[in-house]
PDB file of C-alpha atoms in Angstrom:
ATOM      1  CA  MET A   1     -14.337 -56.375-131.352  1.00 70.00           C
ATOM      2  CA  GLY A   2     -17.883 -56.080-130.028  1.00 71.00           C
ATOM      3  CA  ALA A   3     -20.941 -57.717-131.555  1.00 76.00           C
ATOM      4  CA  GLY A   4     -21.941 -54.358-133.076  1.00 77.00           C
ATOM      5  CA  GLY A   5     -18.474 -53.760-134.548  1.00 80.00           C
ATOM      6  CA  GLU A   6     -17.231 -51.572-131.693  1.00 81.00           C
ATOM      7  CA  GLY A   7     -13.501 -51.551-131.053  1.00 86.00           C
ATOM      8  CA  ALA A   8     -11.906 -52.709-127.798  1.00 84.00           C
ATOM      9  CA  LEU A   9     -11.027 -49.165-126.663  1.00 83.00           C
ATOM     10  CA  PHE A  10     -14.611 -47.982-127.216  1.00 81.00           C
ATOM     11  CA  LEU A  11     -15.924 -50.923-125.217  1.00 82.00           C
ATOM     12  CA  GLN A  12     -13.428 -50.303-122.399  1.00 82.00           C
ATOM     13  CA  ILE A  13     -14.101 -46.566-122.079  1.00 82.00           C
ATOM     14  CA  ASN A  14     -17.877 -46.784-122.481  1.00 80.00           C
ATOM     15  CA  ARG A  15     -18.665 -49.903-120.440  1.00 80.00           C
ATOM     16  CA  ASN A  16     -22.015 -49.639-118.609  1.00 81.00           C
ATOM     17  CA  LYS A  17     -22.698 -46.108-119.862  1.00 81.00           C
ATOM     18  CA  LYS A  18     -25.907 -44.826-121.335  1.00 80.00           C
ATOM     19  CA  CYS A  19     -25.304 -42.204-124.015  1.00 81.00           C
ATOM     20  CA  ILE A  20     -27.274 -39.620-125.931  1.00 87.00           C
ATOM     21  CA  THR A  21     -26.280 -37.085-128.546  1.00 89.00           C
ATOM     22  CA  LEU A  22     -27.683 -33.573-128.477  1.00 91.00           C
ATOM     23  CA  ASP A  23     -26.760 -30.078-129.562  1.00 93.00           C
ATOM     24  CA  PRO A  24     -26.675 -27.792-126.509  1.00 90.00           C
ATOM     25  CA  MET A  25     -26.617 -24.754-128.779  1.00 92.00           C
ATOM     26  CA  LYS A  26     -30.150 -25.503-130.042  1.00 94.00           C
ATOM     27  CA  ALA A  27     -33.367 -25.006-128.072  1.00 93.00           C
ATOM     28  CA  GLU A  28     -34.254 -28.717-128.221  1.00 95.00           C
ATOM     29  CA  GLY A  29     -30.851 -29.715-126.839  1.00 94.00           C
ATOM     30  CA  GLN A  30     -31.066 -27.109-124.075  1.00 93.00           C
ATOM     31  CA  GLU A  31     -34.471 -28.434-123.019  1.00 95.00           C
ATOM     32  CA  VAL A  32     -33.106 -31.976-122.762  1.00 95.00           C
ATOM     33  CA  LEU A  33     -30.153 -30.658-120.733  1.00 93.00           C
ATOM     34  CA  ARG A  34     -32.496 -28.824-118.364  1.00 94.00           C
ATOM     35  CA  ARG A  35     -34.436 -32.025-117.720  1.00 96.00           C
ATOM     36  CA  LEU A  36     -31.220 -33.997-117.153  1.00 94.00           C
ATOM     37  CA  VAL A  37     -29.750 -31.373-114.808  1.00 96.00           C
ATOM     38  CA  ALA A  38     -32.992 -31.265-112.807  1.00 97.00           C
ATOM     39  CA  ARG A  39     -32.473 -34.978-112.002  1.00 96.00           C
ATOM     40  CA  ALA A  40     -28.685 -34.916-111.612  1.00 95.00           C
ATOM     41  CA  ASP A  41     -26.456 -34.511-108.583  1.00 96.00           C
ATOM     42  CA  VAL A  42     -23.247 -33.660-110.465  1.00 96.00           C
ATOM     43  CA  VAL A  43     -22.364 -32.268-113.907  1.00 94.00           C
ATOM     44  CA  VAL A  44     -18.862 -33.096-115.163  1.00 90.00           C
ATOM     45  CA  ALA A  45     -17.480 -30.945-117.988  1.00 87.00           C
ATOM     46  CA  ASN A  46     -14.190 -30.728-119.855  1.00 80.00           C
ATOM     47  CA  LEU A  47     -14.798 -27.419-121.611  1.00 81.00           C
ATOM     48  CA  PRO A  48     -13.458 -23.902-120.939  1.00 81.00           C
ATOM     49  CA  PRO A  49     -15.665 -21.497-118.937  1.00 84.00           C
ATOM     50  CA  GLN A  50     -16.566 -19.373-121.964  1.00 85.00           C
ATOM     51  CA  THR A  51     -17.825 -22.442-123.834  1.00 86.00           C
ATOM     52  CA  LEU A  52     -19.870 -23.578-120.830  1.00 90.00           C
ATOM     53  CA  ARG A  53     -21.479 -20.118-120.700  1.00 92.00           C
ATOM     54  CA  ALA A  54     -22.268 -20.205-124.431  1.00 91.00           C
ATOM     55  CA  MET A  55     -23.868 -23.637-124.027  1.00 91.00           C
ATOM     56  CA  LYS A  56     -25.757 -22.490-120.903  1.00 91.00           C
ATOM     57  CA  LEU A  57     -23.901 -25.093-118.855  1.00 92.00           C
ATOM     58  CA  ASP A  58     -22.107 -22.674-116.529  1.00 95.00           C
ATOM     59  CA  TYR A  59     -22.639 -22.985-112.777  1.00 96.00           C
ATOM     60  CA  GLU A  60     -25.038 -20.032-112.463  1.00 96.00           C
ATOM     61  CA  THR A  61     -27.330 -21.416-115.176  1.00 96.00           C
ATOM     62  CA  LEU A  62     -27.210 -24.935-113.737  1.00 97.00           C
ATOM     63  CA  LYS A  63     -27.860 -23.615-110.214  1.00 97.00           C
ATOM     64  CA  ALA A  64     -30.978 -21.824-111.483  1.00 97.00           C
ATOM     65  CA  ILE A  65     -32.268 -25.209-112.660  1.00 97.00           C
ATOM     66  CA  LYS A  66     -31.270 -27.138-109.517  1.00 97.00           C
ATOM     67  CA  SER A  67     -30.050 -25.206-106.499  1.00 97.00           C
ATOM     68  CA  ASP A  68     -27.852 -27.982-105.061  1.00 97.00           C
ATOM     69  CA  ILE A  69     -26.184 -29.036-108.339  1.00 97.00           C
ATOM     70  CA  ILE A  70     -22.445 -29.652-108.290  1.00 97.00           C
ATOM     71  CA  LEU A  71     -20.428 -28.627-111.363  1.00 96.00           C
ATOM     72  CA  THR A  72     -16.944 -30.006-111.682  1.00 92.00           C
ATOM     73  CA  THR A  73     -14.586 -29.277-114.547  1.00 85.00           C
ATOM     74  CA  ALA A  74     -11.369 -30.945-115.567  1.00 77.00           C
ATOM     75  CA  THR A  75      -9.279 -30.649-118.684  1.00 68.00           C
ATOM     76  CA  ALA A  76      -6.514 -32.772-120.129  1.00 64.00           C
ATOM     77  CA  PHE A  77      -4.099 -29.828-120.088  1.00 64.00           C
ATOM     78  CA  GLY A  78      -4.832 -28.206-116.717  1.00 64.00           C
ATOM     79  CA  ASP A  79      -6.095 -24.629-116.475  1.00 63.00           C
ATOM     80  CA  PRO A  80      -9.057 -24.332-118.893  1.00 56.00           C
ATOM     81  CA  GLY A  81      -8.557 -20.555-119.018  1.00 53.00           C
ATOM     82  CA  ARG A  82      -5.562 -21.112-121.295  1.00 61.00           C
ATOM     83  CA  GLY A  83      -7.840 -22.388-124.053  1.00 57.00           C
ATOM     84  CA  ARG A  84      -6.377 -25.869-124.455  1.00 60.00           C
ATOM     85  CA  ILE A  85      -9.027 -28.562-124.266  1.00 60.00           C
ATOM     86  CA  GLY A  86      -8.912 -32.286-124.823  1.00 61.00           C
ATOM     87  CA  LEU A  87      -9.537 -35.692-123.365  1.00 59.00           C
ATOM     88  CA  ALA A  88      -7.345 -37.366-120.757  1.00 56.00           C
ATOM     89  CA  SER A  89      -5.960 -39.721-123.385  1.00 58.00           C
ATOM     90  CA  MET A  90      -4.657 -36.711-125.350  1.00 55.00           C
ATOM     91  CA  GLY A  91      -2.904 -35.333-122.283  1.00 52.00           C
ATOM     92  CA  SER A  92      -1.361 -38.719-121.570  1.00 56.00           C
ATOM     93  CA  GLY A  93      -0.169 -39.026-125.143  1.00 57.00           C
ATOM     94  CA  LYS A  94       1.440 -35.591-125.159  1.00 56.00           C
ATOM     95  CA  SER A  95       3.215 -36.326-121.875  1.00 56.00           C
ATOM     96  CA  CYS A  96       4.428 -39.769-123.042  1.00 58.00           C
ATOM     97  CA  ARG A  97       2.387 -41.539-120.363  1.00 56.00           C
ATOM     98  CA  VAL A  98       0.758 -43.878-122.847  1.00 54.00           C
ATOM     99  CA  ARG A  99       1.214 -47.591-122.539  1.00 56.00           C
ATOM    100  CA  SER A 100       0.485 -50.268-125.076  1.00 53.00           C
ATOM    101  CA  THR A 101      -1.238 -53.457-124.077  1.00 51.00           C
TER     102      THR A 101
END
């Protein structure tokens, strides 16, 4: 348990990360995203293409902000076009690849 009450898994997964929370569907969140993308080299997303378009995080929108941006997508269940989204830990759990320590 961390000093702030964080659990061990949270501390393991989020070690050395800086985090923010924003709503990309609101104008304020989109402005923050534009500023972040303008300074980024790579955007990593685990959402289906239609959701990225709705959030204005699709490649064409990102490229308009920064012409050499790299967008990479990965989902826990493979092809995002099939509509199944999740985190890697969910995919591991469903495939019985989870280990206990």
